[in-house]
Coordinates of C-alpha atoms in Angstrom, one line a residue:
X1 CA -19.7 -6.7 9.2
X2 CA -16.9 -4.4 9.7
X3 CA -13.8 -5.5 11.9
X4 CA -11.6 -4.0 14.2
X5 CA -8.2 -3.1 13.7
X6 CA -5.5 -3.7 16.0
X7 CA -2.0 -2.9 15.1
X8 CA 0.1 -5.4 13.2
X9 CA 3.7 -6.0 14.3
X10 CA 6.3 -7.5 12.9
X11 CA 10.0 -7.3 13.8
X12 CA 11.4 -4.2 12.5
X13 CA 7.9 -1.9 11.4
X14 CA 4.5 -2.1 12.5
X15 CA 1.2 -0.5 11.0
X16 CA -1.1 1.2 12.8
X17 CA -4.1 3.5 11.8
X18 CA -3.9 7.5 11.1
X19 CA -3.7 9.8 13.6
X20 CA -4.2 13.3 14.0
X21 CA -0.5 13.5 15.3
X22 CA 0.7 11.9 11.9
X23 CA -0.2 14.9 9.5
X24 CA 3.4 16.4 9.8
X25 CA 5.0 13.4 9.1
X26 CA 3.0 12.1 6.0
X27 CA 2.9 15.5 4.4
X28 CA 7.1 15.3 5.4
X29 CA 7.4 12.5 3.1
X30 CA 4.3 12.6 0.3
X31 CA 5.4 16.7 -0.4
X32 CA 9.1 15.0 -1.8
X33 CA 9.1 15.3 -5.6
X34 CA 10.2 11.4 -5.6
X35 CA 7.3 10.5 -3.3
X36 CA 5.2 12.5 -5.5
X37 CA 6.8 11.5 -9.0
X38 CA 4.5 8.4 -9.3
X39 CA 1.4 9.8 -7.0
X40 CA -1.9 11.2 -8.6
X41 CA -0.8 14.7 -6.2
X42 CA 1.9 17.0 -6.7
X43 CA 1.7 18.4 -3.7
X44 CA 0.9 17.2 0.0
X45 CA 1.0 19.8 2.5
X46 CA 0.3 19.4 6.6
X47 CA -3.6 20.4 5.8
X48 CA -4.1 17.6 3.1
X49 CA -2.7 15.1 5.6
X50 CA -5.0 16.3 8.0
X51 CA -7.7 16.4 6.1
X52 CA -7.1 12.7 4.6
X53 CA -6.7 11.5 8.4
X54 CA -10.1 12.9 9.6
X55 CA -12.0 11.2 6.6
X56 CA -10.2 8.1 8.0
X57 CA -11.2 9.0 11.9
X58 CA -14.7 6.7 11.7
X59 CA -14.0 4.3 9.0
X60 CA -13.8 0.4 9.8
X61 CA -11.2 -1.7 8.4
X62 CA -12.9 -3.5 5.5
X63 CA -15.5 -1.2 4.2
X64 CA -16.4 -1.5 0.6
X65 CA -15.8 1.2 -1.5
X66 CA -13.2 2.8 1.1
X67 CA -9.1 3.0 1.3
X68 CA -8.2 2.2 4.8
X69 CA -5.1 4.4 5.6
X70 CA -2.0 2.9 8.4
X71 CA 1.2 4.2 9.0
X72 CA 4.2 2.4 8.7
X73 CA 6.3 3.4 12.2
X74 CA 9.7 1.6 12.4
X75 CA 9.6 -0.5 15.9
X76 CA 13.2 1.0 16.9
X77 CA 13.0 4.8 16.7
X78 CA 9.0 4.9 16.7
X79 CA 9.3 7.1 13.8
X80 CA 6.4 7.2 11.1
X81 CA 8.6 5.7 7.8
X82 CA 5.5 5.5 5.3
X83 CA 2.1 4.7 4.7
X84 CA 0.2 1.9 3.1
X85 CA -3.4 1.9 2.4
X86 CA -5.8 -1.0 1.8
X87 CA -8.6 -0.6 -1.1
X88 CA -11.5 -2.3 0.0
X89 CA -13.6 -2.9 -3.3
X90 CA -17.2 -2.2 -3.7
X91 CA -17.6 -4.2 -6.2
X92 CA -16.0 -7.5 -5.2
X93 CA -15.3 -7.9 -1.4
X94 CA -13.5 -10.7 -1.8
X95 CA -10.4 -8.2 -3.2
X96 CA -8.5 -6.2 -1.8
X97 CA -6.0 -3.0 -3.8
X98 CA -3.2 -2.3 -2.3
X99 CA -0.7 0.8 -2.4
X100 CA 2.4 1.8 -0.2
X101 CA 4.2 5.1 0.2
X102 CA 7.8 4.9 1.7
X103 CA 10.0 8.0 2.7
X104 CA 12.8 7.5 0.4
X105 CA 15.6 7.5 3.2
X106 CA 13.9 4.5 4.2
X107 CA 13.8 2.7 0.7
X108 CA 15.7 -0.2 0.2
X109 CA 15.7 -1.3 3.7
X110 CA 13.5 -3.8 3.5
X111 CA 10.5 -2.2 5.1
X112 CA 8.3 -2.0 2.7
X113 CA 8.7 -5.5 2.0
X114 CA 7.7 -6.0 6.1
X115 CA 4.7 -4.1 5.6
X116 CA 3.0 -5.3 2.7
X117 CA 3.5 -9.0 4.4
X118 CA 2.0 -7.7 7.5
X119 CA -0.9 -6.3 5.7
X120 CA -1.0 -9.3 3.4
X121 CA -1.3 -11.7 6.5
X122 CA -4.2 -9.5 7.6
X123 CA -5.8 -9.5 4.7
X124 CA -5.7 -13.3 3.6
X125 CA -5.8 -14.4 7.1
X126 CA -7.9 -12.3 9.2
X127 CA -10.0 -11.2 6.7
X128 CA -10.2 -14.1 4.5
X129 CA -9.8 -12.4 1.1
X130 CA -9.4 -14.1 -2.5
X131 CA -7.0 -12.0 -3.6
X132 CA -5.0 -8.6 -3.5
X133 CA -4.0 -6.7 -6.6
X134 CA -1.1 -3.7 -6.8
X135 CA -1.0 -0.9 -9.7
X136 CA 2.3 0.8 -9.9
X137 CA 3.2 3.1 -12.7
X138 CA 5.5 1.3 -15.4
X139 CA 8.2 3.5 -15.3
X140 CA 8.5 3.0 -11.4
X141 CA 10.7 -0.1 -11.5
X142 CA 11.7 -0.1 -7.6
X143 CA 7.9 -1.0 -7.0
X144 CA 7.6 -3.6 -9.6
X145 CA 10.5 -5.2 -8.4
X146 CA 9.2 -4.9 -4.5
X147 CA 6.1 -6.4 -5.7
X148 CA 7.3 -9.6 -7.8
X149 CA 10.2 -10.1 -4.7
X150 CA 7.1 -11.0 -2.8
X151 CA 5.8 -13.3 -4.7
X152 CA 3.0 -11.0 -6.9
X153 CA 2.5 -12.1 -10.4
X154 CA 2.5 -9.5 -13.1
X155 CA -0.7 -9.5 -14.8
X156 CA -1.1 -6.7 -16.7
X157 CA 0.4 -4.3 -18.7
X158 CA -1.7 -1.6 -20.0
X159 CA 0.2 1.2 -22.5
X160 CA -0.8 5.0 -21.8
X161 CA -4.0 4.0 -20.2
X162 CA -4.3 6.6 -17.7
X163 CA -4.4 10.6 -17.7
X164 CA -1.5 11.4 -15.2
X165 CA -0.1 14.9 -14.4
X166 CA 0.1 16.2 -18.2
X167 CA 0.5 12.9 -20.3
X168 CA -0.5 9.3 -20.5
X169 CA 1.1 6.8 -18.5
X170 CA 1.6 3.1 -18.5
X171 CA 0.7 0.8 -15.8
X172 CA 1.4 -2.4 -14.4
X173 CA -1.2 -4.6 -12.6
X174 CA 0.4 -7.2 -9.9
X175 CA -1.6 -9.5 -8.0
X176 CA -1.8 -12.6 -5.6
X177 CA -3.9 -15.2 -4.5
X178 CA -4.7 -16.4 -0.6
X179 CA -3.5 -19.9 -2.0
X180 CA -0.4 -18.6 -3.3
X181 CA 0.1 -16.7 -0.5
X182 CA -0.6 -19.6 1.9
X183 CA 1.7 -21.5 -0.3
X184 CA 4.4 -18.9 -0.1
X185 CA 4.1 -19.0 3.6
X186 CA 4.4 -22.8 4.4
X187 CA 7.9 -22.7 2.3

């Protein structure tokens, strides 16, 4: 049973699904070398982001096997800031993957932080899921500390496990629990 999304608001960003009218802003941000540096692309032009947002035009929120793409718009200028995406497993619907892209004049703000609890709140409360997991590339130590400030655990560390522009890179796997983050909530 798929469910509908409706925008998630909180009070500085909210996150809202792809639309055609995003392309020249994600490509804006994702073509940056220090977007890209820990991406699987190395470029992202207006025609990928387009392309990306029509795959996305009839997908439902919480389809196995799919990424469910949002844009992250800050409330006060209405401008699109980044873009988180939601991994919805085929394997186990019960978890959810989660990634994040932030333009990196926006870094360090604090809205990225906004987002992923907005999303998280969807996800353990709307949704009901077990638990969400987060892989970030070892050597990308502003995500890694993003995703412990909010309470995810570090569970893994796996050493040049993946193929990634040339070489082998490490990885770190985060993760969370609904009870944790029902826990972390009630604090």
């Amino acid at each position: 049973l798929s469910v509908a999304f409706a925008a998630l608001h909180s009070a500085r960003v909210s996150l809202r699904r792809v639309e055609a009218a995003d392309a020249g802003a994600i490509s804006g941000y994702r073509s940056l070398p220090e977007v890209a540096r820990f991406q699987s692309w190395t470029a992202f032009d207006a025609d990928t982001a387009a392309r990306m947002i029509a795959d996305q035009a009839a997908l439902a929120a919480d389809t196995p096997g799919t990424w469910f793409q949002l844009v992250i718009v800050r409330r006060d200028t209405e401008v699109i800031i980044g873009d988180l995406a939601l991994h919805f497993l085929a394997e186990d619907d019960r978890q959810v993957e989660i990634g994040i892209n932030l333009a990196p004049d926006q870094q360090r703000q604090g809205y990225a932080a906004e987002a992923i609890g907005l999303a998280l709140a969807y996800v353990f409360g709307t949704l009901g899921k077990h638990r969400v997991f987060a892989v970030t590339d070892a050597e990308n130590a502003a995500a890694a500390q993003l995703f412990h400030r909010l309470g995810f655990r570090r569970e893994g560390h796996f050493i040049e496990n993946i193929r990634f522009k040339g070489a082998y890179g490490s990885e770190y796997l985060f993760a969370m629990l609904a009870r944790e983050w029902i826990g972390r909530e009630r604090r």
